[in-house]
Amino acid sequence: MRAIQITEFGGPEVLTLTELPDPEPTDGMLLVDVTSAGVNYAETHQAEDSYLRPQTLPMVPGSEVVGTTADGRRVCGFADTGGYAELALVHPAMAFDVPEGVGDAEAVALLGQGLTAWHLLQTSARMRDGESVVVHAAAGGVGTLAVQLARRWGASAVIGGASTAAKRELATRLGATATFDSRADDVNTAIREAAGGKVDIVLDMVGGRTTDDSMKALAPLGRLVHYGMASRVAPTRISPPELMGRSQGILGFWLVHLMSDAATMLAPPMEAMLGLVAAGELEVVVEGSFPLSEAHRAHEALRSRATTGKVVLDCTA
């Protein structure tokens, strides 16, 4: 099979198209003939070995795939073997049937981005009806879905941060009640001006100064959920006494921790979101599709932070 392999750590240039042996399904694993694979910002960290978990070489990156099984099922799921390939192994508990009317890119977007957006709001932040929510990178894969879900679940205000006017317009179209320029010198002030005051929840995948300023914009009992560090700069450390003095909380989220209980934590949200997409009630924004052989270009696009929505690889091209 054709696959993208990494044999040395580095930037997008280390993603190399190669021929590898077909994976052999054992222990009930599903062999999926992959049509599309999801590309995530986390994989740019994996390529340079700066992610949460140390990486081992050689490596085929990618975890989200959609395609068909030997018995003709069209499924999306989390790959046990690397997803940037023509074939991948998926555990049955991690495979979800894709209904008619849901495209490849939409299906893979719901795996990483959709489940993350769902659990950021429901499981980590424990969002309540009438609360205000700030979504950084509101035009990104997680952000576009988080904006819609927060509004659907009764947020009093959804404030979207993005770096360009076009991205802020997209966030508004998807349901953001206000937006702000994420490049502002003072993100704290920008958030509070857009929200008309302090906010209850911040979803943060930027890090650095953005995290620092977002904490200043939190109201008492507010929660910041940190799920990425796109800036590659760590925020300022905060001690528990500081949080106590503000009655605030900082939570971390990594979807991997929910995968051991896929039946409870993954399957119900996936079924719900796939149904919403099929019914036209949840929009998945897709940046575009790159041929498998040009995976490096997909990483370049993500690292430039110029993309909107989901980026995918066409594993048939």
mmCIF file of C-alpha atoms in Angstrom:
data_model
loop_
_atom_site.group_PDB
_atom_site.id
_atom_site.type_symbol
_atom_site.label_atom_id
_atom_site.label_comp_id
_atom_site.label_asym_id
_atom_site.label_seq_id
_atom_site.Cartn_x
_atom_site.Cartn_y
_atom_site.Cartn_z
ATOM 1 C CA MET A 1 0.000 0.000 0.000
ATOM 2 C CA ARG A 2 0.989 3.641 -0.380
ATOM 3 C CA ALA A 3 1.520 5.468 2.892
ATOM 4 C CA ILE A 4 3.149 8.570 4.309
ATOM 5 C CA GLN A 5 6.050 7.636 6.552
ATOM 6 C CA ILE A 6 8.268 9.709 8.844
ATOM 7 C CA THR A 7 11.789 8.391 9.403
ATOM 8 C CA GLU A 8 13.292 11.524 10.971
ATOM 9 C CA PHE A 9 11.723 14.293 13.018
ATOM 10 C CA GLY A 10 11.244 17.725 11.535
ATOM 11 C CA GLY A 11 8.814 19.936 9.669
ATOM 12 C CA PRO A 12 6.482 19.122 6.780
ATOM 13 C CA GLU A 13 9.440 18.081 4.634
ATOM 14 C CA VAL A 14 9.852 14.810 6.603
ATOM 15 C CA LEU A 15 6.492 13.439 5.366
ATOM 16 C CA THR A 16 7.502 11.002 2.640
ATOM 17 C CA LEU A 17 5.321 8.893 0.345
ATOM 18 C CA THR A 18 6.453 5.272 0.396
ATOM 19 C CA GLU A 19 5.285 1.701 -0.218
ATOM 20 C CA LEU A 20 4.662 -0.390 2.888
ATOM 21 C CA PRO A 21 3.272 -3.901 3.439
ATOM 22 C CA ASP A 22 -0.509 -4.090 3.764
ATOM 23 C CA PRO A 23 -1.579 -4.329 7.424
ATOM 24 C CA GLU A 24 -2.892 -7.736 8.496
ATOM 25 C CA PRO A 25 -6.114 -7.681 10.540
ATOM 26 C CA THR A 26 -5.948 -9.808 13.703
ATOM 27 C CA ASP A 27 -8.017 -10.107 16.896
ATOM 28 C CA GLY A 28 -11.196 -8.910 15.197
ATOM 29 C CA MET A 29 -9.704 -5.699 13.820
ATOM 30 C CA LEU A 30 -11.377 -4.156 10.775
ATOM 31 C CA LEU A 31 -9.302 -3.594 7.661
ATOM 32 C CA VAL A 32 -10.524 -0.349 6.121
ATOM 33 C CA ASP A 33 -9.904 0.574 2.503
ATOM 34 C CA VAL A 34 -9.273 4.254 3.209
ATOM 35 C CA THR A 35 -10.780 6.864 0.916
ATOM 36 C CA SER A 36 -9.950 9.920 3.045
ATOM 37 C CA ALA A 37 -7.860 10.616 6.138
ATOM 38 C CA GLY A 38 -8.142 13.534 8.516
ATOM 39 C CA VAL A 39 -5.218 15.888 9.091
ATOM 40 C CA ASN A 40 -4.859 17.545 12.497
ATOM 41 C CA TYR A 41 -2.661 20.237 13.981
ATOM 42 C CA ALA A 42 -1.488 17.738 16.600
ATOM 43 C CA GLU A 43 0.172 15.749 13.812
ATOM 44 C CA THR A 44 2.440 18.698 13.003
ATOM 45 C CA HIS A 45 3.674 18.357 16.590
ATOM 46 C CA GLN A 46 4.068 14.590 16.209
ATOM 47 C CA ALA A 47 6.221 15.097 13.111
ATOM 48 C CA GLU A 48 8.708 17.153 15.111
ATOM 49 C CA ASP A 49 8.308 15.076 18.318
ATOM 50 C CA SER A 50 6.904 17.986 20.349
ATOM 51 C CA TYR A 51 3.559 16.380 21.185
ATOM 52 C CA LEU A 52 2.157 15.251 24.554
ATOM 53 C CA ARG A 53 3.440 11.708 24.094
ATOM 54 C CA PRO A 54 6.954 10.880 22.773
ATOM 55 C CA GLN A 55 6.880 9.514 19.224
ATOM 56 C CA THR A 56 8.712 6.475 17.858
ATOM 57 C CA LEU A 57 10.260 6.226 14.405
ATOM 58 C CA PRO A 58 9.528 5.108 11.750
ATOM 59 C CA MET A 59 5.958 6.340 11.977
ATOM 60 C CA VAL A 60 2.903 6.590 9.752
ATOM 61 C CA PRO A 61 0.978 9.580 11.145
ATOM 62 C CA GLY A 62 -2.765 10.083 11.248
ATOM 63 C CA SER A 63 -5.590 8.635 13.296
ATOM 64 C CA GLU A 64 -8.832 9.526 11.486
ATOM 65 C CA VAL A 65 -10.009 7.540 8.475
ATOM 66 C CA VAL A 66 -13.131 6.922 6.433
ATOM 67 C CA GLY A 67 -13.615 4.146 3.926
ATOM 68 C CA THR A 68 -15.116 0.713 3.408
ATOM 69 C CA THR A 69 -14.648 -2.626 5.124
ATOM 70 C CA ALA A 70 -14.432 -6.025 3.447
ATOM 71 C CA ASP A 71 -18.175 -6.576 3.951
ATOM 72 C CA GLY A 72 -19.054 -3.244 2.302
ATOM 73 C CA ARG A 73 -19.744 -1.104 5.367
ATOM 74 C CA ARG A 74 -18.875 2.561 4.989
ATOM 75 C CA VAL A 75 -17.321 3.587 8.277
ATOM 76 C CA CYS A 76 -15.286 6.324 9.842
ATOM 77 C CA GLY A 77 -13.060 5.585 12.780
ATOM 78 C CA PHE A 78 -9.828 5.968 14.675
ATOM 79 C CA ALA A 79 -7.023 4.009 13.084
ATOM 80 C CA ASP A 80 -4.899 1.631 15.106
ATOM 81 C CA THR A 81 -2.320 1.806 12.346
ATOM 82 C CA GLY A 82 -1.414 5.175 10.808
ATOM 83 C CA GLY A 83 -4.193 6.869 8.912
ATOM 84 C CA TYR A 84 -2.124 8.527 6.176
ATOM 85 C CA ALA A 85 -2.332 5.362 4.068
ATOM 86 C CA GLU A 86 -4.476 3.448 1.601
ATOM 87 C CA LEU A 87 -5.305 0.782 4.217
ATOM 88 C CA ALA A 88 -5.713 1.038 7.969
ATOM 89 C CA LEU A 89 -6.739 -1.146 10.889
ATOM 90 C CA VAL A 90 -9.628 0.078 13.065
ATOM 91 C CA HIS A 91 -10.900 -1.532 16.247
ATOM 92 C CA PRO A 92 -14.646 -2.285 15.939
ATOM 93 C CA ALA A 93 -15.400 -0.126 18.994
ATOM 94 C CA MET A 94 -13.734 2.810 17.225
ATOM 95 C CA ALA A 95 -15.671 2.398 13.951
ATOM 96 C CA PHE A 96 -18.906 4.294 13.285
ATOM 97 C CA ASP A 97 -21.293 3.737 10.378
ATOM 98 C CA VAL A 98 -21.571 6.756 8.096
ATOM 99 C CA PRO A 99 -25.148 7.507 7.007
ATOM 100 C CA GLU A 100 -26.229 8.592 3.553
ATOM 101 C CA GLY A 101 -25.769 12.293 2.980
ATOM 102 C CA VAL A 102 -22.543 12.600 5.004
ATOM 103 C CA GLY A 103 -19.383 13.097 2.955
ATOM 104 C CA ASP A 104 -15.924 11.729 3.656
ATOM 105 C CA ALA A 105 -14.489 15.004 4.932
ATOM 106 C CA GLU A 106 -17.526 15.612 7.121
ATOM 107 C CA ALA A 107 -17.228 12.158 8.675
ATOM 108 C CA VAL A 108 -13.524 12.403 9.518
ATOM 109 C CA ALA A 109 -14.002 15.935 10.881
ATOM 110 C CA LEU A 110 -16.500 14.664 13.419
ATOM 111 C CA LEU A 111 -13.991 12.134 14.745
ATOM 112 C CA GLY A 112 -11.296 14.435 16.067
ATOM 113 C CA GLN A 113 -12.777 17.919 15.814
ATOM 114 C CA GLY A 114 -16.417 17.067 16.491
ATOM 115 C CA LEU A 115 -15.778 14.849 19.488
ATOM 116 C CA THR A 116 -13.312 17.374 20.869
ATOM 117 C CA ALA A 117 -15.780 20.257 20.521
ATOM 118 C CA TRP A 118 -18.543 18.143 22.090
ATOM 119 C CA HIS A 119 -16.502 17.110 25.127
ATOM 120 C CA LEU A 120 -14.809 20.475 25.618
ATOM 121 C CA LEU A 121 -18.248 21.954 26.226
ATOM 122 C CA GLN A 122 -20.128 19.069 27.809
ATOM 123 C CA THR A 123 -17.524 17.051 29.706
ATOM 124 C CA SER A 124 -14.722 19.475 30.623
ATOM 125 C CA ALA A 125 -16.382 22.902 30.843
ATOM 126 C CA ARG A 126 -19.758 21.413 31.841
ATOM 127 C CA MET A 127 -21.461 24.260 30.051
ATOM 128 C CA ARG A 128 -24.798 25.349 31.483
ATOM 129 C CA ASP A 129 -27.683 27.000 29.690
ATOM 130 C CA GLY A 130 -27.217 30.771 29.583
ATOM 131 C CA GLU A 131 -23.430 30.830 29.937
ATOM 132 C CA SER A 132 -21.096 32.786 27.649
ATOM 133 C CA VAL A 133 -18.453 30.919 25.656
ATOM 134 C CA VAL A 134 -15.285 32.185 23.958
ATOM 135 C CA VAL A 135 -14.018 30.021 21.110
ATOM 136 C CA HIS A 136 -10.471 30.750 20.014
ATOM 137 C CA ALA A 137 -9.635 29.719 16.435
ATOM 138 C CA ALA A 138 -13.357 29.914 15.744
ATOM 139 C CA ALA A 139 -12.849 29.267 12.027
ATOM 140 C CA GLY A 140 -10.793 26.113 12.623
ATOM 141 C CA GLY A 141 -11.898 22.504 12.652
ATOM 142 C CA VAL A 142 -12.848 22.384 16.331
ATOM 143 C CA GLY A 143 -13.880 26.018 16.489
ATOM 144 C CA THR A 144 -16.460 25.935 13.700
ATOM 145 C CA LEU A 145 -18.199 23.000 15.375
ATOM 146 C CA ALA A 146 -17.854 24.371 18.918
ATOM 147 C CA VAL A 147 -19.533 27.633 17.873
ATOM 148 C CA GLN A 148 -22.531 25.739 16.516
ATOM 149 C CA LEU A 149 -22.809 23.300 19.423
ATOM 150 C CA ALA A 150 -22.547 26.043 22.043
ATOM 151 C CA ARG A 151 -25.405 27.948 20.423
ATOM 152 C CA ARG A 152 -27.419 24.748 20.040
ATOM 153 C CA TRP A 153 -26.998 24.003 23.752
ATOM 154 C CA GLY A 154 -28.170 27.400 24.951
ATOM 155 C CA ALA A 155 -25.115 29.635 25.327
ATOM 156 C CA SER A 156 -26.171 33.215 26.023
ATOM 157 C CA ALA A 157 -23.289 34.435 23.856
ATOM 158 C CA VAL A 158 -20.649 32.791 21.700
ATOM 159 C CA ILE A 159 -17.618 34.988 21.069
ATOM 160 C CA GLY A 160 -15.352 33.822 18.268
ATOM 161 C CA GLY A 161 -11.706 34.763 17.918
ATOM 162 C CA ALA A 162 -10.041 34.666 14.497
ATOM 163 C CA SER A 163 -7.171 36.355 12.712
ATOM 164 C CA THR A 164 -8.878 37.664 9.562
ATOM 165 C CA ALA A 165 -12.113 39.398 8.656
ATOM 166 C CA ALA A 166 -13.108 36.457 6.452
ATOM 167 C CA LYS A 167 -12.646 33.993 9.295
ATOM 168 C CA ARG A 168 -14.630 36.205 11.669
ATOM 169 C CA GLU A 169 -17.413 36.433 9.085
ATOM 170 C CA LEU A 170 -17.472 32.639 8.905
ATOM 171 C CA ALA A 171 -17.756 32.393 12.697
ATOM 172 C CA THR A 172 -20.651 34.848 12.634
ATOM 173 C CA ARG A 173 -22.417 32.901 9.905
ATOM 174 C CA LEU A 174 -22.132 29.732 11.982
ATOM 175 C CA GLY A 175 -23.705 31.370 15.020
ATOM 176 C CA ALA A 176 -21.152 33.479 16.875
ATOM 177 C CA THR A 177 -22.932 36.425 18.474
ATOM 178 C CA ALA A 178 -19.739 38.510 18.441
ATOM 179 C CA THR A 179 -16.159 38.182 17.218
ATOM 180 C CA PHE A 180 -12.744 39.694 17.941
ATOM 181 C CA ASP A 181 -9.384 39.874 16.211
ATOM 182 C CA SER A 182 -7.155 37.203 17.746
ATOM 183 C CA ARG A 183 -4.086 39.228 16.693
ATOM 184 C CA ALA A 184 -5.061 42.116 18.995
ATOM 185 C CA ASP A 185 -2.300 43.424 21.260
ATOM 186 C CA ASP A 186 -4.573 42.916 24.270
ATOM 187 C CA VAL A 187 -6.749 39.839 23.812
ATOM 188 C CA ASN A 188 -8.254 40.308 27.284
ATOM 189 C CA THR A 189 -9.693 43.693 26.303
ATOM 190 C CA ALA A 190 -10.740 42.406 22.876
ATOM 191 C CA ILE A 191 -12.711 39.539 24.446
ATOM 192 C CA ARG A 192 -14.399 41.722 27.061
ATOM 193 C CA GLU A 193 -15.354 44.376 24.514
ATOM 194 C CA ALA A 194 -16.848 41.751 22.219
ATOM 195 C CA ALA A 195 -18.661 40.001 25.065
ATOM 196 C CA GLY A 196 -19.779 43.105 26.920
ATOM 197 C CA GLY A 197 -17.975 41.962 30.064
ATOM 198 C CA LYS A 198 -16.249 38.932 31.506
ATOM 199 C CA VAL A 199 -17.053 35.444 30.261
ATOM 200 C CA ASP A 200 -17.879 32.044 31.716
ATOM 201 C CA ILE A 201 -15.989 29.618 29.459
ATOM 202 C CA VAL A 202 -12.951 29.904 27.197
ATOM 203 C CA LEU A 203 -11.911 27.132 24.796
ATOM 204 C CA ASP A 204 -8.199 27.667 24.183
ATOM 205 C CA MET A 205 -5.841 25.884 21.809
ATOM 206 C CA VAL A 206 -3.368 28.713 21.298
ATOM 207 C CA GLY A 207 -1.247 29.013 24.453
ATOM 208 C CA GLY A 208 1.203 31.787 25.276
ATOM 209 C CA ARG A 209 -0.135 35.316 25.645
ATOM 210 C CA THR A 210 -3.573 34.287 24.373
ATOM 211 C CA THR A 211 -4.034 31.955 27.335
ATOM 212 C CA ASP A 212 -2.711 34.571 29.761
ATOM 213 C CA ASP A 213 -5.091 37.235 28.443
ATOM 214 C CA SER A 214 -8.023 34.824 28.331
ATOM 215 C CA MET A 215 -7.633 34.082 32.039
ATOM 216 C CA LYS A 216 -7.971 37.796 32.744
ATOM 217 C CA ALA A 217 -11.263 37.812 30.822
ATOM 218 C CA LEU A 218 -12.806 35.010 32.904
ATOM 219 C CA ALA A 219 -15.582 35.811 35.353
ATOM 220 C CA PRO A 220 -15.657 34.290 38.860
ATOM 221 C CA LEU A 221 -16.489 30.572 38.551
ATOM 222 C CA GLY A 222 -15.282 30.758 34.943
ATOM 223 C CA ARG A 223 -13.422 27.868 33.321
ATOM 224 C CA LEU A 224 -10.685 27.842 30.703
ATOM 225 C CA VAL A 225 -10.258 24.539 28.876
ATOM 226 C CA HIS A 226 -6.822 24.168 27.293
ATOM 227 C CA TYR A 227 -6.637 21.634 24.473
ATOM 228 C CA GLY A 228 -3.698 22.686 22.324
ATOM 229 C CA MET A 229 -0.747 25.041 21.963
ATOM 230 C CA ALA A 230 -0.701 26.214 18.358
ATOM 231 C CA SER A 231 1.595 29.112 19.235
ATOM 232 C CA ARG A 232 4.170 26.590 20.499
ATOM 233 C CA VAL A 233 4.645 28.974 23.463
ATOM 234 C CA ALA A 234 3.680 27.922 26.985
ATOM 235 C CA PRO A 235 1.383 30.227 28.991
ATOM 236 C CA THR A 236 2.411 31.741 32.311
ATOM 237 C CA ARG A 237 2.166 29.312 35.216
ATOM 238 C CA ILE A 238 -0.718 29.910 37.634
ATOM 239 C CA SER A 239 -0.714 28.596 41.200
ATOM 240 C CA PRO A 240 -3.766 27.060 42.936
ATOM 241 C CA PRO A 241 -3.993 29.977 45.425
ATOM 242 C CA GLU A 242 -4.322 32.374 42.482
ATOM 243 C CA LEU A 243 -7.201 30.312 41.110
ATOM 244 C CA MET A 244 -8.816 30.166 44.540
ATOM 245 C CA GLY A 245 -8.654 33.951 44.819
ATOM 246 C CA ARG A 246 -10.516 34.254 41.514
ATOM 247 C CA SER A 247 -12.833 31.235 41.957
ATOM 248 C CA GLN A 248 -11.712 30.082 38.521
ATOM 249 C CA GLY A 249 -10.593 26.836 36.975
ATOM 250 C CA ILE A 250 -8.177 25.667 34.283
ATOM 251 C CA LEU A 251 -8.798 22.278 32.738
ATOM 252 C CA GLY A 252 -6.813 20.310 30.212
ATOM 253 C CA PHE A 253 -8.428 18.111 27.584
ATOM 254 C CA TRP A 254 -7.016 15.347 25.384
ATOM 255 C CA LEU A 255 -9.463 13.172 23.470
ATOM 256 C CA VAL A 256 -7.207 10.131 23.874
ATOM 257 C CA HIS A 257 -8.297 9.795 27.508
ATOM 258 C CA LEU A 258 -11.870 9.015 26.430
ATOM 259 C CA MET A 259 -10.985 6.258 23.994
ATOM 260 C CA SER A 260 -10.854 3.522 26.617
ATOM 261 C CA ASP A 261 -14.616 3.934 27.017
ATOM 262 C CA ALA A 262 -15.643 4.358 23.402
ATOM 263 C CA ALA A 263 -19.120 2.874 23.914
ATOM 264 C CA THR A 264 -20.039 5.597 26.399
ATOM 265 C CA MET A 265 -17.868 8.573 25.469
ATOM 266 C CA LEU A 266 -17.489 8.311 21.694
ATOM 267 C CA ALA A 267 -20.331 6.343 20.118
ATOM 268 C CA PRO A 268 -23.332 8.398 21.394
ATOM 269 C CA PRO A 269 -21.870 11.793 20.396
ATOM 270 C CA MET A 270 -20.769 10.434 17.017
ATOM 271 C CA GLU A 271 -24.220 9.024 16.309
ATOM 272 C CA ALA A 272 -25.809 12.322 17.317
ATOM 273 C CA MET A 273 -23.479 14.494 15.241
ATOM 274 C CA LEU A 274 -23.603 12.256 12.174
ATOM 275 C CA GLY A 275 -27.386 12.475 12.377
ATOM 276 C CA LEU A 276 -27.296 16.262 12.665
ATOM 277 C CA VAL A 277 -25.008 16.548 9.645
ATOM 278 C CA ALA A 278 -27.189 14.182 7.606
ATOM 279 C CA ALA A 279 -30.238 16.277 8.543
ATOM 280 C CA GLY A 280 -28.515 19.541 7.588
ATOM 281 C CA GLU A 281 -28.561 20.831 11.177
ATOM 282 C CA LEU A 282 -24.793 20.876 11.763
ATOM 283 C CA GLU A 283 -22.368 22.251 9.189
ATOM 284 C CA VAL A 284 -18.889 20.816 8.787
ATOM 285 C CA VAL A 285 -16.556 23.339 7.179
ATOM 286 C CA VAL A 286 -13.950 21.734 4.946
ATOM 287 C CA GLU A 287 -10.835 23.628 3.883
ATOM 288 C CA GLY A 288 -10.063 21.280 1.065
ATOM 289 C CA SER A 289 -8.494 17.978 0.115
ATOM 290 C CA PHE A 290 -4.852 17.227 -0.645
ATOM 291 C CA PRO A 291 -3.675 14.106 -2.474
ATOM 292 C CA LEU A 292 -2.018 11.576 -0.170
ATOM 293 C CA SER A 293 1.296 12.243 -1.897
ATOM 294 C CA GLU A 294 1.076 15.912 -0.876
ATOM 295 C CA ALA A 295 0.570 15.416 2.855
ATOM 296 C CA HIS A 296 3.458 17.813 3.424
ATOM 297 C CA ARG A 297 1.404 20.581 1.815
ATOM 298 C CA ALA A 298 -1.460 19.876 4.206
ATOM 299 C CA HIS A 299 0.936 20.277 7.144
ATOM 300 C CA GLU A 300 2.338 23.482 5.659
ATOM 301 C CA ALA A 301 -1.195 24.867 5.370
ATOM 302 C CA LEU A 302 -2.020 24.005 8.973
ATOM 303 C CA ARG A 303 1.215 25.420 10.351
ATOM 304 C CA SER A 304 0.645 28.667 8.471
ATOM 305 C CA ARG A 305 -2.684 28.954 10.360
ATOM 306 C CA ALA A 306 -4.277 30.068 7.107
ATOM 307 C CA THR A 307 -6.814 27.233 6.959
ATOM 308 C CA THR A 308 -10.482 27.178 7.880
ATOM 309 C CA GLY A 309 -12.366 24.094 8.967
ATOM 310 C CA LYS A 310 -11.160 20.561 8.300
ATOM 311 C CA VAL A 311 -8.161 19.530 6.193
ATOM 312 C CA VAL A 312 -8.212 16.039 4.667
ATOM 313 C CA LEU A 313 -6.094 13.748 2.508
ATOM 314 C CA ASP A 314 -7.569 11.985 -0.504
ATOM 315 C CA CYS A 315 -6.028 8.523 -0.115
ATOM 316 C CA THR A 316 -7.254 7.427 -3.539
ATOM 317 C CA ALA A 317 -5.296 10.146 -5.361
#
